[in-house]
mmCIF file of C-alpha atoms in Angstrom:
data_model
loop_
_atom_site.group_PDB
_atom_site.id
_atom_site.type_symbol
_atom_site.label_atom_id
_atom_site.label_comp_id
_atom_site.label_asym_id
_atom_site.label_seq_id
_atom_site.Cartn_x
_atom_site.Cartn_y
_atom_site.Cartn_z
ATOM 1 C CA MET A 310 47.819 37.096 223.934
ATOM 2 C CA THR A 311 45.953 33.716 222.112
ATOM 3 C CA ASN A 312 47.391 31.421 219.507
ATOM 4 C CA SER A 313 45.873 32.354 216.105
ATOM 5 C CA SER A 314 46.356 29.523 214.374
ATOM 6 C CA VAL A 315 44.926 27.507 216.994
ATOM 7 C CA LYS A 316 40.349 26.316 215.223
ATOM 8 C CA GLY A 317 38.006 25.081 217.101
ATOM 9 C CA ASP A 318 37.693 22.348 214.835
ATOM 10 C CA PHE A 319 38.864 18.512 213.751
ATOM 11 C CA ILE A 320 40.244 17.656 210.998
ATOM 12 C CA LEU A 321 39.227 13.609 209.953
ATOM 13 C CA VAL A 322 41.186 12.052 207.703
ATOM 14 C CA GLY A 323 39.074 9.163 207.501
ATOM 15 C CA PHE A 324 40.230 7.947 204.368
ATOM 16 C CA SER A 325 42.048 10.812 202.490
ATOM 17 C CA ASP A 326 45.161 9.221 202.311
ATOM 18 C CA GLN A 327 43.440 7.516 199.482
ATOM 19 C CA PRO A 328 41.488 9.746 197.608
ATOM 20 C CA HIS A 329 40.855 7.921 194.597
ATOM 21 C CA LEU A 330 38.594 5.196 196.608
ATOM 22 C CA GLU A 331 37.052 7.864 198.227
ATOM 23 C CA LYS A 332 34.023 8.848 195.589
ATOM 24 C CA ILE A 333 33.348 4.582 195.704
ATOM 25 C CA LEU A 334 33.357 4.730 198.910
ATOM 26 C CA PHE A 335 30.436 7.481 198.751
ATOM 27 C CA VAL A 336 28.448 5.867 196.477
ATOM 28 C CA ALA A 337 28.906 2.221 198.508
ATOM 29 C CA VAL A 338 28.844 3.980 201.970
ATOM 30 C CA LEU A 339 25.281 6.204 200.617
ATOM 31 C CA ILE A 340 23.651 3.142 199.417
ATOM 32 C CA SER A 341 23.957 0.728 202.038
ATOM 33 C CA TYR A 342 23.055 3.973 204.487
ATOM 34 C CA LEU A 343 19.588 4.401 202.072
ATOM 35 C CA PHE A 344 18.948 0.986 202.752
ATOM 36 C CA THR A 345 19.460 1.092 206.671
ATOM 37 C CA LEU A 346 16.610 3.783 206.970
ATOM 38 C CA VAL A 347 14.315 2.813 204.920
ATOM 39 C CA GLU A 348 14.445 -1.072 206.514
ATOM 40 C CA ASN A 349 14.813 -0.196 209.482
ATOM 41 C CA THR A 350 12.152 2.350 209.299
ATOM 42 C CA VAL A 351 9.290 -0.110 207.830
ATOM 43 C CA ILE A 352 10.332 -1.879 210.818
ATOM 44 C CA ILE A 353 11.118 1.012 213.388
ATOM 45 C CA LEU A 354 13.960 -0.389 214.707
ATOM 46 C CA ILE A 355 15.052 2.815 215.997
ATOM 47 C CA PHE A 356 18.432 1.597 217.929
ATOM 48 C CA ASP A 357 19.974 0.860 214.339
ATOM 49 C CA ILE A 358 18.982 4.212 212.621
ATOM 50 C CA CYS A 359 20.032 5.765 215.743
ATOM 51 C CA PHE A 360 23.590 3.832 215.941
ATOM 52 C CA THR A 361 24.176 4.717 212.445
ATOM 53 C CA THR A 362 22.929 7.401 211.823
ATOM 54 C CA SER A 363 25.220 8.425 214.323
ATOM 55 C CA ILE A 364 28.968 7.639 212.433
ATOM 56 C CA VAL A 365 27.361 7.137 208.729
ATOM 57 C CA SER A 366 26.158 10.998 208.671
ATOM 58 C CA GLN A 367 29.676 12.733 209.924
ATOM 59 C CA LEU A 368 31.506 10.337 207.420
ATOM 60 C CA LEU A 369 29.433 10.819 204.363
ATOM 61 C CA TRP A 370 30.167 14.390 204.845
ATOM 62 C CA ASN A 371 33.379 13.487 204.412
ATOM 63 C CA LEU A 372 33.817 10.735 202.112
ATOM 64 C CA LYS A 373 31.902 13.612 199.128
ATOM 65 C CA GLY A 374 34.762 16.376 199.311
ATOM 66 C CA PRO A 375 37.916 17.706 200.085
ATOM 67 C CA ASP A 376 36.064 19.032 203.847
ATOM 68 C CA LYS A 377 37.575 16.843 206.170
ATOM 69 C CA THR A 378 36.613 18.588 209.245
ATOM 70 C CA ILE A 379 33.916 18.087 212.670
ATOM 71 C CA THR A 380 33.136 20.854 214.977
ATOM 72 C CA PHE A 381 33.916 20.057 219.083
ATOM 73 C CA LEU A 382 30.634 19.647 219.018
ATOM 74 C CA GLY A 383 29.270 16.787 217.008
ATOM 75 C CA CYS A 384 32.483 14.866 217.439
ATOM 76 C CA VAL A 385 31.515 14.925 221.245
ATOM 77 C CA ILE A 386 28.325 13.679 219.880
ATOM 78 C CA GLN A 387 29.081 11.009 217.987
ATOM 79 C CA LEU A 388 31.600 9.737 220.023
ATOM 80 C CA TYR A 389 28.839 9.877 223.671
ATOM 81 C CA ILE A 390 25.980 8.185 221.120
ATOM 82 C CA SER A 391 28.039 5.758 219.476
ATOM 83 C CA LEU A 392 29.669 4.076 221.914
ATOM 84 C CA ALA A 393 26.436 4.108 224.173
ATOM 85 C CA LEU A 394 25.232 2.326 221.427
ATOM 86 C CA GLY A 395 27.426 0.162 220.751
ATOM 87 C CA SER A 396 28.533 -1.069 223.834
ATOM 88 C CA THR A 397 24.783 -1.161 224.733
ATOM 89 C CA GLU A 398 24.097 -4.156 220.878
ATOM 90 C CA CYS A 399 27.464 -6.164 222.770
ATOM 91 C CA VAL A 400 25.787 -7.151 225.564
ATOM 92 C CA LEU A 401 22.396 -7.580 224.341
ATOM 93 C CA LEU A 402 23.121 -9.764 221.423
ATOM 94 C CA ALA A 403 24.516 -11.487 224.863
ATOM 95 C CA VAL A 404 20.881 -11.414 225.800
ATOM 96 C CA MET A 405 19.563 -13.081 223.160
ATOM 97 C CA ALA A 406 22.082 -16.011 223.358
ATOM 98 C CA SER A 407 20.734 -16.830 226.929
ATOM 99 C CA ASP A 408 16.867 -16.261 225.366
ATOM 100 C CA ARG A 409 18.326 -18.610 223.007
ATOM 101 C CA TYR A 410 19.713 -20.879 225.382
ATOM 102 C CA ALA A 411 16.907 -21.078 227.160
ATOM 103 C CA ALA A 412 14.433 -21.989 224.466
ATOM 104 C CA VAL A 413 16.278 -24.560 222.755
ATOM 105 C CA CYS A 414 17.774 -26.180 225.925
ATOM 106 C CA LYS A 415 15.091 -25.526 228.660
ATOM 107 C CA PRO A 416 12.042 -25.643 226.829
ATOM 108 C CA PRO A 417 9.204 -26.101 228.941
ATOM 109 C CA HIS A 418 11.084 -23.585 231.664
ATOM 110 C CA TYR A 419 11.360 -20.580 228.904
ATOM 111 C CA THR A 420 8.884 -18.435 229.451
ATOM 112 C CA ALA A 421 9.132 -19.122 233.885
ATOM 113 C CA VAL A 422 13.261 -18.132 233.331
ATOM 114 C CA MET A 423 12.827 -15.753 230.428
ATOM 115 C CA ASN A 424 9.959 -13.564 231.929
ATOM 116 C CA PRO A 425 8.721 -10.406 231.904
ATOM 117 C CA GLN A 426 10.551 -8.931 235.492
ATOM 118 C CA LEU A 427 14.092 -10.687 234.078
ATOM 119 C CA CYS A 428 14.072 -8.540 230.667
ATOM 120 C CA GLN A 429 13.540 -5.632 231.280
ATOM 121 C CA ALA A 430 16.191 -6.366 234.419
ATOM 122 C CA LEU A 431 18.167 -7.225 231.281
ATOM 123 C CA ALA A 432 17.748 -4.699 228.715
ATOM 124 C CA GLY A 433 18.047 -1.996 231.717
ATOM 125 C CA VAL A 434 21.403 -3.914 232.292
ATOM 126 C CA ALA A 435 22.815 -3.021 228.813
ATOM 127 C CA TRP A 436 21.103 0.265 228.649
ATOM 128 C CA LEU A 437 23.616 1.144 231.957
ATOM 129 C CA SER A 438 26.201 -0.816 230.435
ATOM 130 C CA GLY A 439 26.261 1.285 227.341
ATOM 131 C CA VAL A 440 26.186 4.131 229.522
ATOM 132 C CA GLY A 441 28.617 3.632 231.879
ATOM 133 C CA ASN A 442 31.197 2.551 229.106
ATOM 134 C CA THR A 443 30.691 6.172 227.453
ATOM 135 C CA LEU A 444 31.704 7.527 230.538
ATOM 136 C CA ILE A 445 34.604 5.685 231.316
ATOM 137 C CA GLN A 446 35.803 6.051 227.110
ATOM 138 C CA GLY A 447 34.463 9.390 227.103
ATOM 139 C CA THR A 448 37.933 10.735 226.616
ATOM 140 C CA VAL A 449 39.137 8.521 222.735
ATOM 141 C CA PRO A 450 42.439 6.549 223.639
ATOM 142 C CA SER A 451 43.833 8.252 220.555
ATOM 143 C CA MET A 452 43.578 11.684 222.286
ATOM 144 C CA ILE A 453 44.593 10.655 225.831
ATOM 145 C CA LYS A 454 48.109 10.098 224.274
ATOM 146 C CA LEU A 455 48.820 13.794 223.869
ATOM 147 C CA ALA A 456 47.791 14.591 227.534
ATOM 148 C CA CYS A 457 50.648 15.258 229.811
ATOM 149 C CA VAL A 458 50.412 14.065 232.144
ATOM 150 C CA ASP A 459 50.645 10.165 233.679
ATOM 151 C CA ILE A 460 47.973 8.805 231.660
ATOM 152 C CA HIS A 461 48.236 5.310 232.601
ATOM 153 C CA ASP A 462 44.521 4.838 235.036
ATOM 154 C CA ASN A 463 42.947 6.137 231.893
ATOM 155 C CA GLU A 464 44.671 2.934 230.051
ATOM 156 C CA VAL A 465 44.018 0.784 232.652
ATOM 157 C CA GLN A 466 40.047 1.605 232.648
ATOM 158 C CA LEU A 467 39.663 1.217 228.814
ATOM 159 C CA PHE A 468 41.167 -1.440 228.955
ATOM 160 C CA VAL A 469 39.457 -2.788 231.614
ATOM 161 C CA ALA A 470 36.061 -1.238 230.262
ATOM 162 C CA SER A 471 36.551 -2.949 226.793
ATOM 163 C CA LEU A 472 37.693 -6.219 228.269
ATOM 164 C CA VAL A 473 34.553 -6.433 229.812
ATOM 165 C CA LEU A 474 32.008 -4.860 226.930
ATOM 166 C CA LEU A 475 33.594 -6.503 224.667
ATOM 167 C CA LEU A 476 35.298 -10.141 225.393
ATOM 168 C CA LEU A 477 32.306 -10.986 228.798
ATOM 169 C CA PRO A 478 29.816 -10.877 225.772
ATOM 170 C CA LEU A 479 31.414 -12.820 223.992
ATOM 171 C CA VAL A 480 32.210 -15.295 226.698
ATOM 172 C CA LEU A 481 28.417 -15.528 227.588
ATOM 173 C CA ILE A 482 27.479 -15.944 224.280
ATOM 174 C CA LEU A 483 29.606 -19.135 223.379
ATOM 175 C CA LEU A 484 29.133 -20.381 226.484
ATOM 176 C CA SER A 485 25.255 -20.236 226.006
ATOM 177 C CA TYR A 486 25.835 -22.079 222.369
ATOM 178 C CA GLY A 487 28.020 -24.659 223.780
ATOM 179 C CA HIS A 488 25.496 -26.238 225.696
ATOM 180 C CA ILE A 489 22.992 -25.575 223.066
ATOM 181 C CA ALA A 490 25.792 -27.662 220.811
ATOM 182 C CA LYS A 491 25.444 -30.041 223.456
ATOM 183 C CA VAL A 492 21.656 -30.881 223.604
ATOM 184 C CA VAL A 493 20.964 -30.610 219.592
ATOM 185 C CA ILE A 494 24.104 -33.144 219.421
ATOM 186 C CA ARG A 495 22.902 -35.269 221.831
ATOM 187 C CA ILE A 496 18.910 -35.906 220.096
ATOM 188 C CA LYS A 497 20.736 -36.780 217.105
ATOM 189 C CA SER A 498 17.895 -35.695 214.843
ATOM 190 C CA VAL A 499 17.945 -34.003 211.546
ATOM 191 C CA GLN A 500 14.452 -31.929 213.068
ATOM 192 C CA ALA A 501 16.409 -30.928 215.721
ATOM 193 C CA TRP A 502 19.448 -29.258 214.166
ATOM 194 C CA CYS A 503 17.014 -27.540 211.719
ATOM 195 C CA LYS A 504 14.683 -26.413 214.354
ATOM 196 C CA GLY A 505 17.988 -25.698 216.748
ATOM 197 C CA LEU A 506 19.314 -23.541 213.780
ATOM 198 C CA GLY A 507 16.044 -21.406 212.860
ATOM 199 C CA THR A 508 16.007 -20.725 215.760
ATOM 200 C CA CYS A 509 20.007 -19.675 216.471
ATOM 201 C CA GLY A 510 20.684 -18.919 212.888
ATOM 202 C CA SER A 511 20.413 -15.439 212.580
ATOM 203 C CA HIS A 512 21.376 -14.389 216.115
ATOM 204 C CA LEU A 513 25.271 -15.812 215.547
ATOM 205 C CA ILE A 514 25.486 -14.362 211.704
ATOM 206 C CA VAL A 515 24.486 -11.065 213.260
ATOM 207 C CA VAL A 516 27.157 -11.695 216.788
ATOM 208 C CA SER A 517 30.214 -13.431 213.327
ATOM 209 C CA LEU A 518 29.485 -10.206 212.108
ATOM 210 C CA PHE A 519 29.051 -7.643 214.939
ATOM 211 C CA CYS A 520 31.441 -8.881 217.835
ATOM 212 C CA GLY A 521 33.747 -10.450 215.602
ATOM 213 C CA THR A 522 34.778 -7.332 213.746
ATOM 214 C CA ILE A 523 34.696 -5.234 217.059
ATOM 215 C CA THR A 524 36.955 -7.403 218.558
ATOM 216 C CA ALA A 525 39.417 -7.442 215.384
ATOM 217 C CA VAL A 526 39.691 -3.677 215.925
ATOM 218 C CA TYR A 527 39.760 -3.113 220.094
ATOM 219 C CA ILE A 528 41.603 -5.373 221.153
ATOM 220 C CA GLN A 529 44.113 -5.302 218.931
ATOM 221 C CA SER A 530 44.237 -1.264 218.785
ATOM 222 C CA ASN A 531 48.100 -0.834 218.968
ATOM 223 C CA SER A 532 48.989 -3.362 215.608
ATOM 224 C CA SER A 533 50.215 -2.133 212.487
ATOM 225 C CA TYR A 534 47.373 -3.911 210.808
ATOM 226 C CA VAL A 535 44.211 -1.915 212.429
ATOM 227 C CA HIS A 536 46.297 1.167 211.803
ATOM 228 C CA ALA A 537 46.322 0.851 208.054
ATOM 229 C CA HIS A 538 43.729 -1.408 207.384
ATOM 230 C CA GLY A 539 40.639 -0.616 210.423
ATOM 231 C CA LYS A 540 38.608 1.897 209.088
ATOM 232 C CA PHE A 541 37.962 -0.630 206.653
ATOM 233 C CA ILE A 542 36.769 -3.543 209.283
ATOM 234 C CA SER A 543 34.817 -0.696 211.342
ATOM 235 C CA LEU A 544 32.507 -0.580 208.071
ATOM 236 C CA PHE A 545 31.124 -3.858 208.606
ATOM 237 C CA TYR A 546 29.688 -3.183 212.558
ATOM 238 C CA THR A 547 28.915 0.632 211.555
ATOM 239 C CA VAL A 548 27.843 -0.153 207.665
ATOM 240 C CA VAL A 549 27.046 -3.428 206.872
ATOM 241 C CA THR A 550 25.701 -5.213 209.978
ATOM 242 C CA PRO A 551 22.897 -2.619 210.791
ATOM 243 C CA THR A 552 21.833 -3.109 206.888
ATOM 244 C CA LEU A 553 22.065 -6.982 207.538
ATOM 245 C CA ASN A 554 20.311 -6.663 210.550
ATOM 246 C CA PRO A 555 16.295 -5.964 209.456
ATOM 247 C CA LEU A 556 17.027 -8.494 207.248
ATOM 248 C CA ILE A 557 18.673 -11.555 208.438
ATOM 249 C CA TYR A 558 16.494 -11.060 211.578
ATOM 250 C CA THR A 559 12.451 -10.477 210.011
ATOM 251 C CA LEU A 560 12.702 -12.316 207.253
ATOM 252 C CA ARG A 561 13.207 -15.434 208.813
ATOM 253 C CA ASN A 562 9.799 -14.679 211.039
ATOM 254 C CA ASN A 563 6.886 -16.190 210.230
ATOM 255 C CA ASP A 564 4.598 -13.052 210.522
ATOM 256 C CA VAL A 565 6.482 -11.320 208.643
ATOM 257 C CA LYS A 566 6.558 -13.663 206.132
ATOM 258 C CA GLY A 567 3.177 -14.367 205.934
ATOM 259 C CA ALA A 568 2.297 -10.387 206.273
ATOM 260 C CA LEU A 569 4.938 -10.488 203.045
ATOM 261 C CA ARG A 570 3.324 -13.172 201.084
ATOM 262 C CA LEU A 571 -0.833 -11.520 202.070
ATOM 263 C CA PHE A 572 0.972 -8.390 200.174
ATOM 264 C CA ASN A 573 2.654 -10.063 196.726
ATOM 265 C CA ARG A 574 -0.793 -11.910 196.927
ATOM 266 C CA ASP A 575 -1.928 -8.552 197.428
ATOM 267 C CA LEU A 576 -0.468 -7.550 194.416
ATOM 268 C CA GLY A 577 -1.382 -9.976 191.910
ATOM 269 C CA THR A 578 -4.769 -9.738 191.631
#
């Protein structure tokens, strides 16, 4: 005998407890998502496209109408892709902070320190960390609570993974920028401050948006505030940050600025 009431789809509550906001959020998220696709396609940033698409496509489907379901296969694909790419980006932000540290604090030795072999190794570590975190957190914390067995070991694994992949990169980023600040302050030059800000400013903005919001959601995952407002906070690192990434990074790049000037000159002629 089987229970005929059991279906193969999950019901995604999402923003259904606030139906008056769904249409507004649908338009806002759709516009942001379209900007993300256009920007990232032009600049060929496949990483952000995959991370955003894995979450926002389903979010748009939920916001546009009363159907809040997702298939089991779709849930698994979304979970693993978003976890893998999100965790990888956390580690990559720490790697980029180390690159800024070498550029500002060790300029004569930068090419020797950040050699191609080390860069490839660090990129490999970032991707392996993302995949490893996905394997550990493949069982979603909210689903673990439904288990009828002792879940203490699973909770410990999830906590350690969150601690390593969120706090450790954040600590490395803070240490890197602490050393950078010491070097820049010691020089006592306005030009040095401007150069340091030009080198590190875009990265600091992305770190603040991405790591700050993720830390607020996952480190306090059991608090009443996160349960009530966490879905809105998560929009920052799933929608807003990928939208701003191309603008933050590339519009500060001299080559991109030069290309835009040439493009505007051609339009003028």
